Amino acid sequence: MTGLLETPYGTRDFLPKEAAAKRAVEEKIFKLFAGFGYEEVVTPTMEYLETLTTSGGRVIEPHLFRMFDRNNRTLALRHEMTTPIARLAVSRLKDKPAPLKLSYNTNVFRFRTNQPGRQCEFYQAGVELLGISNAFADAEVIALAAQALSVAGLDDFKICLGQVEFAGGLLEKLPTDLQTQIKTAIERHDIVALNNLPIADTLKKIPTLQGGRDILTEAQALADNDRSRRALDNLTEIYRLLEIYGVADKITFDLGLIRDFEYYTGMVFEAYAQGVGYSLAGGGRYDNMLKDFGAARAATGFALGIERILDARKFQGVAEDSRAKDFYLSYAAGYEDAAIRQAAELRAAGKVVEVSLTPQTQAEAQASCAEKNCMELLYVV
């Protein structure tokens, strides 16, 4: 019987105040997305397994929750939203002109060890900008991510910005197996493993290239190929645009940030806040993904972790957005009709009104008003 009262592994309940705070943050973020011209899409919670595993990149299948339909086809719960949106873009939205600007706010599922900031069911809001491949598009999504964290109530955060092509250019002449070892070490931040590889000191410096605008100048001295130099030029232009957006003070460069070499094709970024040991947001350019669905199209975007933002708000002491009810409306016996009419008038005026479901004395109504977190008592007699 104990299991009846427990949530499944890696999931959680949101109690009323928590749910209200979550909803308030989501509404602010989504209003911002709409202000940038992004249109909301909603996709199924489950997709065919082959859809979610079509694109190259990380081996995700062990992390998927799988099931079978009545025709014995394998389904899986979505583990993120970029892949379902890619499917949507090359099917039902294939004739819509570029750029395609789409947003979402939903729950996703990923089987993994239940650690702080890492649940099996979690909530994401994000955008995908499809059909444009330039620094202007990249700067827009980075600026949008920064502004989203700000409207969510966070002030103390940083966005770490990298470019996978910088490291890719430095590695391109090495044997494939050695490239794989280097990429794995960098992606895992395993400096010891990287230093033990038979590679030049220049490559061992990649994870140390972190800091402000001047780090790009330092990196120029290491860029001995056109691919790496183009990557630095791309970051320079993105940063210039972010200065115009007014969010450059939130940017720090990290040329060892590569996220996933097989998936990302250009700039990548992650957002962090003080006191929270995991990223609040992540994204980047992934121009090759839609090609796997049969329609090559440039793409860039990001996802925000809603619960992670809520955790950061608590650490930074941000006041909860949950709104107290305006009125608790109670009544003496025989005044039910009058109470209903008065409550209706107040709600029509935009007030939040909770009406007692049974007659009360005024003393009982006062106690209920406090208990129900209502700002003012109205008593009909």
Short mmCIF file of C-alpha atoms in Angstrom, two decimals:
data_model
loop_
_atom_site.label_atom_id
_atom_site.label_comp_id
_atom_site.label_asym_id
_atom_site.label_seq_id
_atom_site.Cartn_x
_atom_site.Cartn_y
_atom_site.Cartn_z
CA MET A 1 0.00 0.00 0.00
CA THR A 2 2.95 2.34 0.61
CA GLY A 3 3.61 2.64 -3.13
CA LEU A 4 0.15 4.09 -3.72
CA LEU A 5 1.23 7.28 -1.94
CA GLU A 6 4.61 7.68 -3.63
CA THR A 7 5.57 9.31 -6.92
CA PRO A 8 7.57 7.21 -9.41
CA TYR A 9 11.35 7.38 -9.30
CA GLY A 10 12.68 10.69 -10.63
CA THR A 11 9.36 12.56 -10.54
CA ARG A 12 7.83 15.06 -8.13
CA ASP A 13 4.64 16.84 -7.11
CA PHE A 14 4.22 20.62 -7.25
CA LEU A 15 2.16 21.82 -4.31
CA PRO A 16 -0.15 24.83 -4.84
CA LYS A 17 2.40 27.57 -4.01
CA GLU A 18 5.13 25.77 -5.96
CA ALA A 19 2.84 25.30 -8.96
CA ALA A 20 1.82 28.97 -8.83
CA ALA A 21 5.47 30.10 -8.76
CA LYS A 22 6.28 27.75 -11.65
CA ARG A 23 3.36 29.03 -13.71
CA ALA A 24 4.26 32.68 -13.04
CA VAL A 25 7.84 32.14 -14.24
CA GLU A 26 6.68 30.24 -17.33
CA GLU A 27 4.21 32.96 -18.27
CA LYS A 28 6.88 35.67 -18.07
CA ILE A 29 9.28 33.65 -20.21
CA PHE A 30 6.63 32.78 -22.78
CA LYS A 31 5.52 36.39 -23.07
CA LEU A 32 9.14 37.29 -23.82
CA PHE A 33 9.38 34.56 -26.49
CA ALA A 34 6.24 35.89 -28.16
CA GLY A 35 7.70 39.40 -28.06
CA PHE A 36 10.59 38.15 -30.23
CA GLY A 37 8.14 36.66 -32.74
CA TYR A 38 8.35 33.00 -31.70
CA GLU A 39 5.17 30.98 -32.16
CA GLU A 40 4.23 28.18 -29.78
CA VAL A 41 3.97 24.59 -30.97
CA VAL A 42 2.78 21.54 -29.02
CA THR A 43 3.91 18.05 -30.03
CA PRO A 44 2.90 14.61 -28.72
CA THR A 45 4.36 13.40 -25.44
CA MET A 46 5.39 10.22 -27.23
CA GLU A 47 7.04 9.72 -30.60
CA TYR A 48 8.07 6.67 -32.60
CA LEU A 49 11.44 5.46 -31.37
CA GLU A 50 13.01 5.84 -34.81
CA THR A 51 12.05 9.54 -34.82
CA LEU A 52 13.83 10.24 -31.54
CA THR A 53 16.92 8.26 -32.56
CA THR A 54 17.18 9.42 -36.20
CA SER A 55 19.64 12.22 -35.64
CA GLY A 56 23.27 11.45 -34.91
CA GLY A 57 24.96 12.51 -31.69
CA ARG A 58 24.82 11.12 -28.22
CA VAL A 59 23.63 7.57 -27.72
CA ILE A 60 20.28 8.47 -26.21
CA GLU A 61 18.33 5.24 -26.51
CA PRO A 62 19.28 3.87 -23.04
CA HIS A 63 17.84 7.06 -21.52
CA LEU A 64 14.45 6.80 -23.21
CA PHE A 65 11.25 5.52 -21.62
CA ARG A 66 9.94 3.03 -24.20
CA MET A 67 6.59 1.32 -24.82
CA PHE A 68 4.71 -0.45 -27.62
CA ASP A 69 1.55 0.46 -29.49
CA ARG A 70 -1.11 -2.04 -30.62
CA ASN A 71 0.77 -2.64 -33.87
CA ASN A 72 3.87 -3.54 -31.87
CA ARG A 73 5.75 -0.42 -33.01
CA THR A 74 8.14 0.96 -30.42
CA LEU A 75 7.28 4.35 -28.95
CA ALA A 76 9.24 6.51 -26.53
CA LEU A 77 8.52 9.51 -24.35
CA ARG A 78 10.22 12.63 -25.72
CA HIS A 79 13.58 13.27 -24.02
CA GLU A 80 13.88 16.84 -25.36
CA MET A 81 11.97 19.05 -27.79
CA THR A 82 14.44 19.79 -30.59
CA THR A 83 13.92 16.44 -32.31
CA PRO A 84 10.08 16.57 -32.30
CA ILE A 85 10.23 20.14 -33.61
CA ALA A 86 12.64 19.04 -36.35
CA ARG A 87 10.12 16.35 -37.37
CA LEU A 88 7.35 18.95 -37.37
CA ALA A 89 9.41 21.46 -39.36
CA VAL A 90 10.22 19.08 -42.23
CA SER A 91 6.71 17.63 -42.42
CA ARG A 92 3.75 19.87 -41.63
CA LEU A 93 5.73 23.14 -41.74
CA LYS A 94 7.94 22.30 -44.71
CA ASP A 95 6.33 24.91 -46.98
CA LYS A 96 6.48 27.75 -44.47
CA PRO A 97 9.10 30.36 -45.48
CA ALA A 98 12.26 30.90 -43.47
CA PRO A 99 12.94 31.87 -40.83
CA LEU A 100 10.80 29.50 -38.83
CA LYS A 101 10.64 30.73 -35.23
CA LEU A 102 9.05 28.21 -32.86
CA SER A 103 8.75 28.04 -29.07
CA TYR A 104 7.59 25.47 -26.53
CA ASN A 105 6.95 24.94 -22.85
CA THR A 106 6.46 21.33 -21.80
CA ASN A 107 7.59 18.31 -19.81
CA VAL A 108 10.23 15.90 -21.11
CA PHE A 109 11.45 12.53 -19.86
CA ARG A 110 14.89 11.03 -19.52
CA PHE A 111 15.89 8.00 -17.49
CA ARG A 112 18.92 8.84 -15.37
CA THR A 113 20.31 8.85 -11.85
CA ASN A 114 18.14 11.02 -9.62
CA GLN A 115 20.52 13.77 -8.50
CA PRO A 116 19.97 17.45 -7.66
CA GLY A 117 18.84 19.17 -10.85
CA ARG A 118 18.52 15.86 -12.72
CA GLN A 119 15.09 14.23 -12.66
CA CYS A 120 13.43 11.69 -14.94
CA GLU A 121 10.54 14.04 -15.65
CA PHE A 122 11.36 17.72 -15.91
CA TYR A 123 10.08 20.89 -17.56
CA GLN A 124 11.67 22.90 -20.34
CA ALA A 125 10.87 26.09 -22.20
CA GLY A 126 12.81 27.02 -25.28
CA VAL A 127 12.98 28.22 -28.87
CA GLU A 128 14.20 26.90 -32.20
CA LEU A 129 15.17 29.30 -35.00
CA LEU A 130 15.25 27.42 -38.31
CA GLY A 131 16.36 28.41 -41.78
CA ILE A 132 18.98 31.09 -41.05
CA SER A 133 22.71 30.48 -40.59
CA ASN A 134 24.46 33.62 -39.43
CA ALA A 135 25.78 35.36 -36.34
CA PHE A 136 22.70 37.57 -36.16
CA ALA A 137 20.45 34.54 -35.58
CA ASP A 138 22.86 33.11 -33.01
CA ALA A 139 23.04 36.42 -31.17
CA GLU A 140 19.24 36.62 -31.05
CA VAL A 141 18.82 33.25 -29.34
CA ILE A 142 21.63 33.96 -26.85
CA ALA A 143 20.17 37.38 -26.04
CA LEU A 144 16.74 35.81 -25.69
CA ALA A 145 18.10 33.21 -23.26
CA ALA A 146 19.75 35.94 -21.19
CA GLN A 147 16.60 38.05 -21.13
CA ALA A 148 14.51 35.00 -20.23
CA LEU A 149 16.63 34.38 -17.14
CA SER A 150 16.29 38.05 -16.23
CA VAL A 151 12.50 38.16 -16.56
CA ALA A 152 12.39 34.95 -14.49
CA GLY A 153 13.82 37.05 -11.65
CA LEU A 154 17.49 36.09 -11.81
CA ASP A 155 20.24 38.69 -11.79
CA ASP A 156 23.38 36.80 -10.81
CA PHE A 157 24.02 34.49 -13.75
CA LYS A 158 26.56 33.99 -16.52
CA ILE A 159 26.34 32.54 -20.01
CA CYS A 160 29.38 30.53 -21.07
CA LEU A 161 29.85 30.85 -24.83
CA GLY A 162 31.96 28.57 -27.02
CA GLN A 163 32.36 27.45 -30.63
CA VAL A 164 32.85 23.78 -31.48
CA GLU A 165 34.58 24.61 -34.78
CA PHE A 166 37.53 26.20 -32.96
CA ALA A 167 38.57 22.90 -31.40
CA GLY A 168 37.40 21.01 -34.49
CA GLY A 169 39.83 22.94 -36.66
CA LEU A 170 42.75 22.29 -34.33
CA LEU A 171 42.01 18.55 -34.35
CA GLU A 172 41.09 17.96 -37.99
CA LYS A 173 44.50 16.66 -39.14
CA LEU A 174 44.82 14.12 -36.31
CA PRO A 175 43.92 10.42 -36.63
CA THR A 176 40.21 9.81 -36.06
CA ASP A 177 40.70 7.64 -32.97
CA LEU A 178 42.93 10.26 -31.34
CA GLN A 179 40.39 12.98 -32.18
CA THR A 180 37.72 10.93 -30.43
CA GLN A 181 39.86 10.57 -27.29
CA ILE A 182 40.57 14.31 -27.19
CA LYS A 183 36.94 15.25 -27.76
CA THR A 184 35.79 12.86 -25.05
CA ALA A 185 38.30 14.25 -22.55
CA ILE A 186 37.33 17.86 -23.33
CA GLU A 187 33.61 17.12 -23.21
CA ARG A 188 34.00 15.40 -19.82
CA HIS A 189 36.34 18.15 -18.54
CA ASP A 190 38.88 15.41 -17.85
CA ILE A 191 42.10 17.44 -17.82
CA VAL A 192 44.18 14.52 -16.52
CA ALA A 193 43.14 12.27 -19.41
CA LEU A 194 43.79 15.07 -21.88
CA ASN A 195 47.28 15.76 -20.53
CA ASN A 196 48.15 12.07 -20.78
CA LEU A 197 47.43 11.92 -24.50
CA PRO A 198 50.32 12.17 -27.01
CA ILE A 199 49.29 15.59 -28.35
CA ALA A 200 50.77 19.05 -28.66
CA ASP A 201 50.59 21.49 -25.75
CA THR A 202 48.40 23.74 -27.92
CA LEU A 203 45.59 21.16 -27.78
CA LYS A 204 45.98 20.74 -24.03
CA LYS A 205 45.31 24.47 -23.63
CA ILE A 206 41.80 24.28 -25.12
CA PRO A 207 39.97 23.75 -21.78
CA THR A 208 41.89 26.67 -20.23
CA LEU A 209 40.68 29.21 -22.78
CA GLN A 210 38.10 30.81 -20.52
CA GLY A 211 37.41 34.43 -19.70
CA GLY A 212 36.38 37.75 -21.16
CA ARG A 213 36.65 39.27 -24.61
CA ASP A 214 40.46 39.13 -24.49
CA ILE A 215 40.39 35.31 -24.54
CA LEU A 216 39.50 35.49 -28.25
CA THR A 217 42.72 37.42 -28.89
CA GLU A 218 44.70 34.78 -26.99
CA ALA A 219 42.99 32.04 -28.99
CA GLN A 220 43.89 33.73 -32.28
CA ALA A 221 47.54 32.92 -31.58
CA LEU A 222 46.65 29.21 -31.41
CA ALA A 223 44.39 29.16 -34.46
CA ASP A 224 46.63 27.74 -37.18
CA ASN A 225 43.86 26.92 -39.67
CA ASP A 226 40.97 28.64 -41.43
CA ARG A 227 38.29 26.60 -39.66
CA SER A 228 39.40 27.73 -36.19
CA ARG A 229 39.89 31.32 -37.33
CA ARG A 230 36.38 31.44 -38.79
CA ALA A 231 35.04 30.15 -35.47
CA LEU A 232 36.73 33.00 -33.60
CA ASP A 233 35.47 35.53 -36.13
CA ASN A 234 31.97 34.14 -35.58
CA LEU A 235 32.26 34.57 -31.80
CA THR A 236 33.63 38.10 -32.24
CA GLU A 237 30.62 39.12 -34.34
CA ILE A 238 28.15 37.42 -31.97
CA TYR A 239 29.68 39.29 -29.04
CA ARG A 240 29.48 42.61 -30.90
CA LEU A 241 25.76 42.05 -31.42
CA LEU A 242 25.26 40.99 -27.80
CA GLU A 243 26.77 44.31 -26.75
CA ILE A 244 24.02 46.03 -28.74
CA TYR A 245 21.42 43.80 -27.08
CA GLY A 246 22.79 44.95 -23.72
CA VAL A 247 23.61 41.47 -22.39
CA ALA A 248 27.36 41.30 -23.08
CA ASP A 249 28.07 41.72 -19.35
CA LYS A 250 26.49 38.28 -18.84
CA ILE A 251 28.82 36.59 -21.35
CA THR A 252 32.01 34.72 -20.58
CA PHE A 253 33.91 32.76 -23.22
CA ASP A 254 34.80 29.08 -22.81
CA LEU A 255 36.44 27.55 -25.87
CA GLY A 256 36.56 24.21 -24.08
CA LEU A 257 32.75 24.16 -24.04
CA ILE A 258 31.80 21.81 -26.85
CA ARG A 259 28.69 20.01 -25.49
CA ASP A 260 28.49 17.42 -28.31
CA PHE A 261 30.83 17.49 -31.29
CA GLU A 262 28.60 15.19 -33.33
CA TYR A 263 25.49 17.32 -32.81
CA TYR A 264 26.53 20.97 -32.68
CA THR A 265 28.08 22.73 -35.67
CA GLY A 266 28.89 26.23 -34.43
CA MET A 267 28.38 28.35 -31.35
CA VAL A 268 27.30 26.61 -28.13
CA PHE A 269 26.38 28.05 -24.76
CA GLU A 270 25.33 27.17 -21.23
CA ALA A 271 23.95 29.40 -18.48
CA TYR A 272 24.91 29.12 -14.80
CA ALA A 273 23.84 30.92 -11.64
CA GLN A 274 25.62 31.29 -8.34
CA GLY A 275 24.76 28.56 -5.83
CA VAL A 276 23.38 26.12 -8.41
CA GLY A 277 25.82 23.44 -9.51
CA TYR A 278 24.20 22.65 -12.85
CA SER A 279 23.33 24.60 -15.97
CA LEU A 280 20.05 26.52 -16.13
CA ALA A 281 20.00 26.64 -19.93
CA GLY A 282 21.88 25.27 -22.89
CA GLY A 283 21.84 25.49 -26.63
CA GLY A 284 23.71 26.22 -29.81
CA ARG A 285 23.79 25.85 -33.57
CA TYR A 286 22.95 22.42 -35.05
CA ASP A 287 22.85 22.87 -38.83
CA ASN A 288 23.14 19.15 -39.70
CA MET A 289 20.26 17.73 -37.68
CA LEU A 290 17.34 18.41 -40.02
CA LYS A 291 19.29 16.78 -42.85
CA ASP A 292 18.72 13.46 -41.06
CA PHE A 293 14.97 14.03 -41.48
CA GLY A 294 15.34 14.52 -45.22
CA ALA A 295 15.32 18.33 -45.43
CA ALA A 296 18.57 20.13 -44.66
CA ARG A 297 17.96 23.43 -42.91
CA ALA A 298 20.11 25.66 -40.69
CA ALA A 299 19.05 25.67 -37.06
CA THR A 300 19.90 27.25 -33.72
CA GLY A 301 18.11 27.35 -30.38
CA PHE A 302 18.15 26.67 -26.65
CA ALA A 303 16.22 25.14 -23.78
CA LEU A 304 15.71 26.49 -20.25
CA GLY A 305 15.27 24.15 -17.27
CA ILE A 306 12.24 25.47 -15.39
CA GLU A 307 12.86 23.63 -12.11
CA ARG A 308 16.51 24.68 -12.22
CA ILE A 309 15.47 28.31 -12.61
CA LEU A 310 13.15 27.90 -9.61
CA ASP A 311 16.06 26.46 -7.59
CA ALA A 312 18.25 29.42 -8.54
CA ARG A 313 15.49 31.86 -7.56
CA LYS A 314 15.33 30.29 -4.09
CA PHE A 315 19.09 30.52 -3.65
CA GLN A 316 19.14 34.17 -4.75
CA GLY A 317 16.23 35.02 -2.46
CA VAL A 318 13.85 36.04 -5.23
CA ALA A 319 10.35 36.65 -3.87
CA GLU A 320 7.77 34.08 -4.91
CA ASP A 321 5.38 35.18 -7.62
CA SER A 322 2.44 33.21 -6.26
CA ARG A 323 -0.44 35.66 -5.82
CA ALA A 324 -2.56 35.82 -2.67
CA LYS A 325 -6.29 35.69 -3.29
CA ASP A 326 -7.91 39.13 -3.15
CA PHE A 327 -11.02 38.20 -1.19
CA TYR A 328 -12.49 35.49 0.94
CA LEU A 329 -16.24 35.91 0.65
CA SER A 330 -18.41 34.28 3.30
CA TYR A 331 -22.02 34.67 4.36
CA ALA A 332 -24.61 33.94 6.99
CA ALA A 333 -27.21 31.25 6.42
CA GLY A 334 -29.79 32.32 3.82
CA TYR A 335 -27.42 34.70 1.98
CA GLU A 336 -26.01 32.17 -0.51
CA ASP A 337 -27.57 33.88 -3.56
CA ALA A 338 -26.23 37.30 -2.62
CA ALA A 339 -22.76 35.83 -2.06
CA ILE A 340 -22.73 34.25 -5.53
CA ARG A 341 -23.80 37.50 -7.19
CA GLN A 342 -21.21 39.61 -5.33
CA ALA A 343 -18.43 37.16 -6.12
CA ALA A 344 -19.38 37.20 -9.81
CA GLU A 345 -19.18 41.02 -9.90
CA LEU A 346 -15.74 41.01 -8.28
CA ARG A 347 -14.40 38.31 -10.63
CA ALA A 348 -15.69 40.26 -13.62
CA ALA A 349 -13.56 43.14 -12.32
CA GLY A 350 -10.47 40.90 -12.34
CA LYS A 351 -10.37 39.99 -8.66
CA VAL A 352 -9.56 36.58 -7.24
CA VAL A 353 -12.37 35.51 -4.95
CA GLU A 354 -12.83 32.33 -2.95
CA VAL A 355 -16.38 31.81 -1.70
CA SER A 356 -17.18 29.73 1.35
CA LEU A 357 -19.08 26.60 0.40
CA THR A 358 -21.12 26.62 3.61
CA PRO A 359 -22.58 29.41 5.81
CA GLN A 360 -20.23 30.64 8.54
CA THR A 361 -20.22 32.94 11.49
CA GLN A 362 -18.09 36.05 11.04
CA ALA A 363 -15.48 34.63 13.44
CA GLU A 364 -15.30 31.40 11.40
CA ALA A 365 -15.02 33.45 8.20
CA GLN A 366 -12.11 35.47 9.61
CA ALA A 367 -10.25 32.29 10.53
CA SER A 368 -10.89 30.82 7.06
CA CYS A 369 -9.70 34.02 5.37
CA ALA A 370 -6.32 33.74 7.06
CA GLU A 371 -6.11 29.99 6.49
CA LYS A 372 -6.88 30.37 2.76
CA ASN A 373 -4.21 33.08 2.23
CA CYS A 374 -6.79 35.70 1.23
CA MET A 375 -5.99 39.39 1.59
CA GLU A 376 -9.43 40.63 2.66
CA LEU A 377 -12.62 39.22 4.14
CA LEU A 378 -16.03 40.09 2.74
CA TYR A 379 -18.96 38.92 4.86
CA VAL A 380 -22.50 38.97 3.50
CA VAL A 381 -25.22 39.24 6.13
#
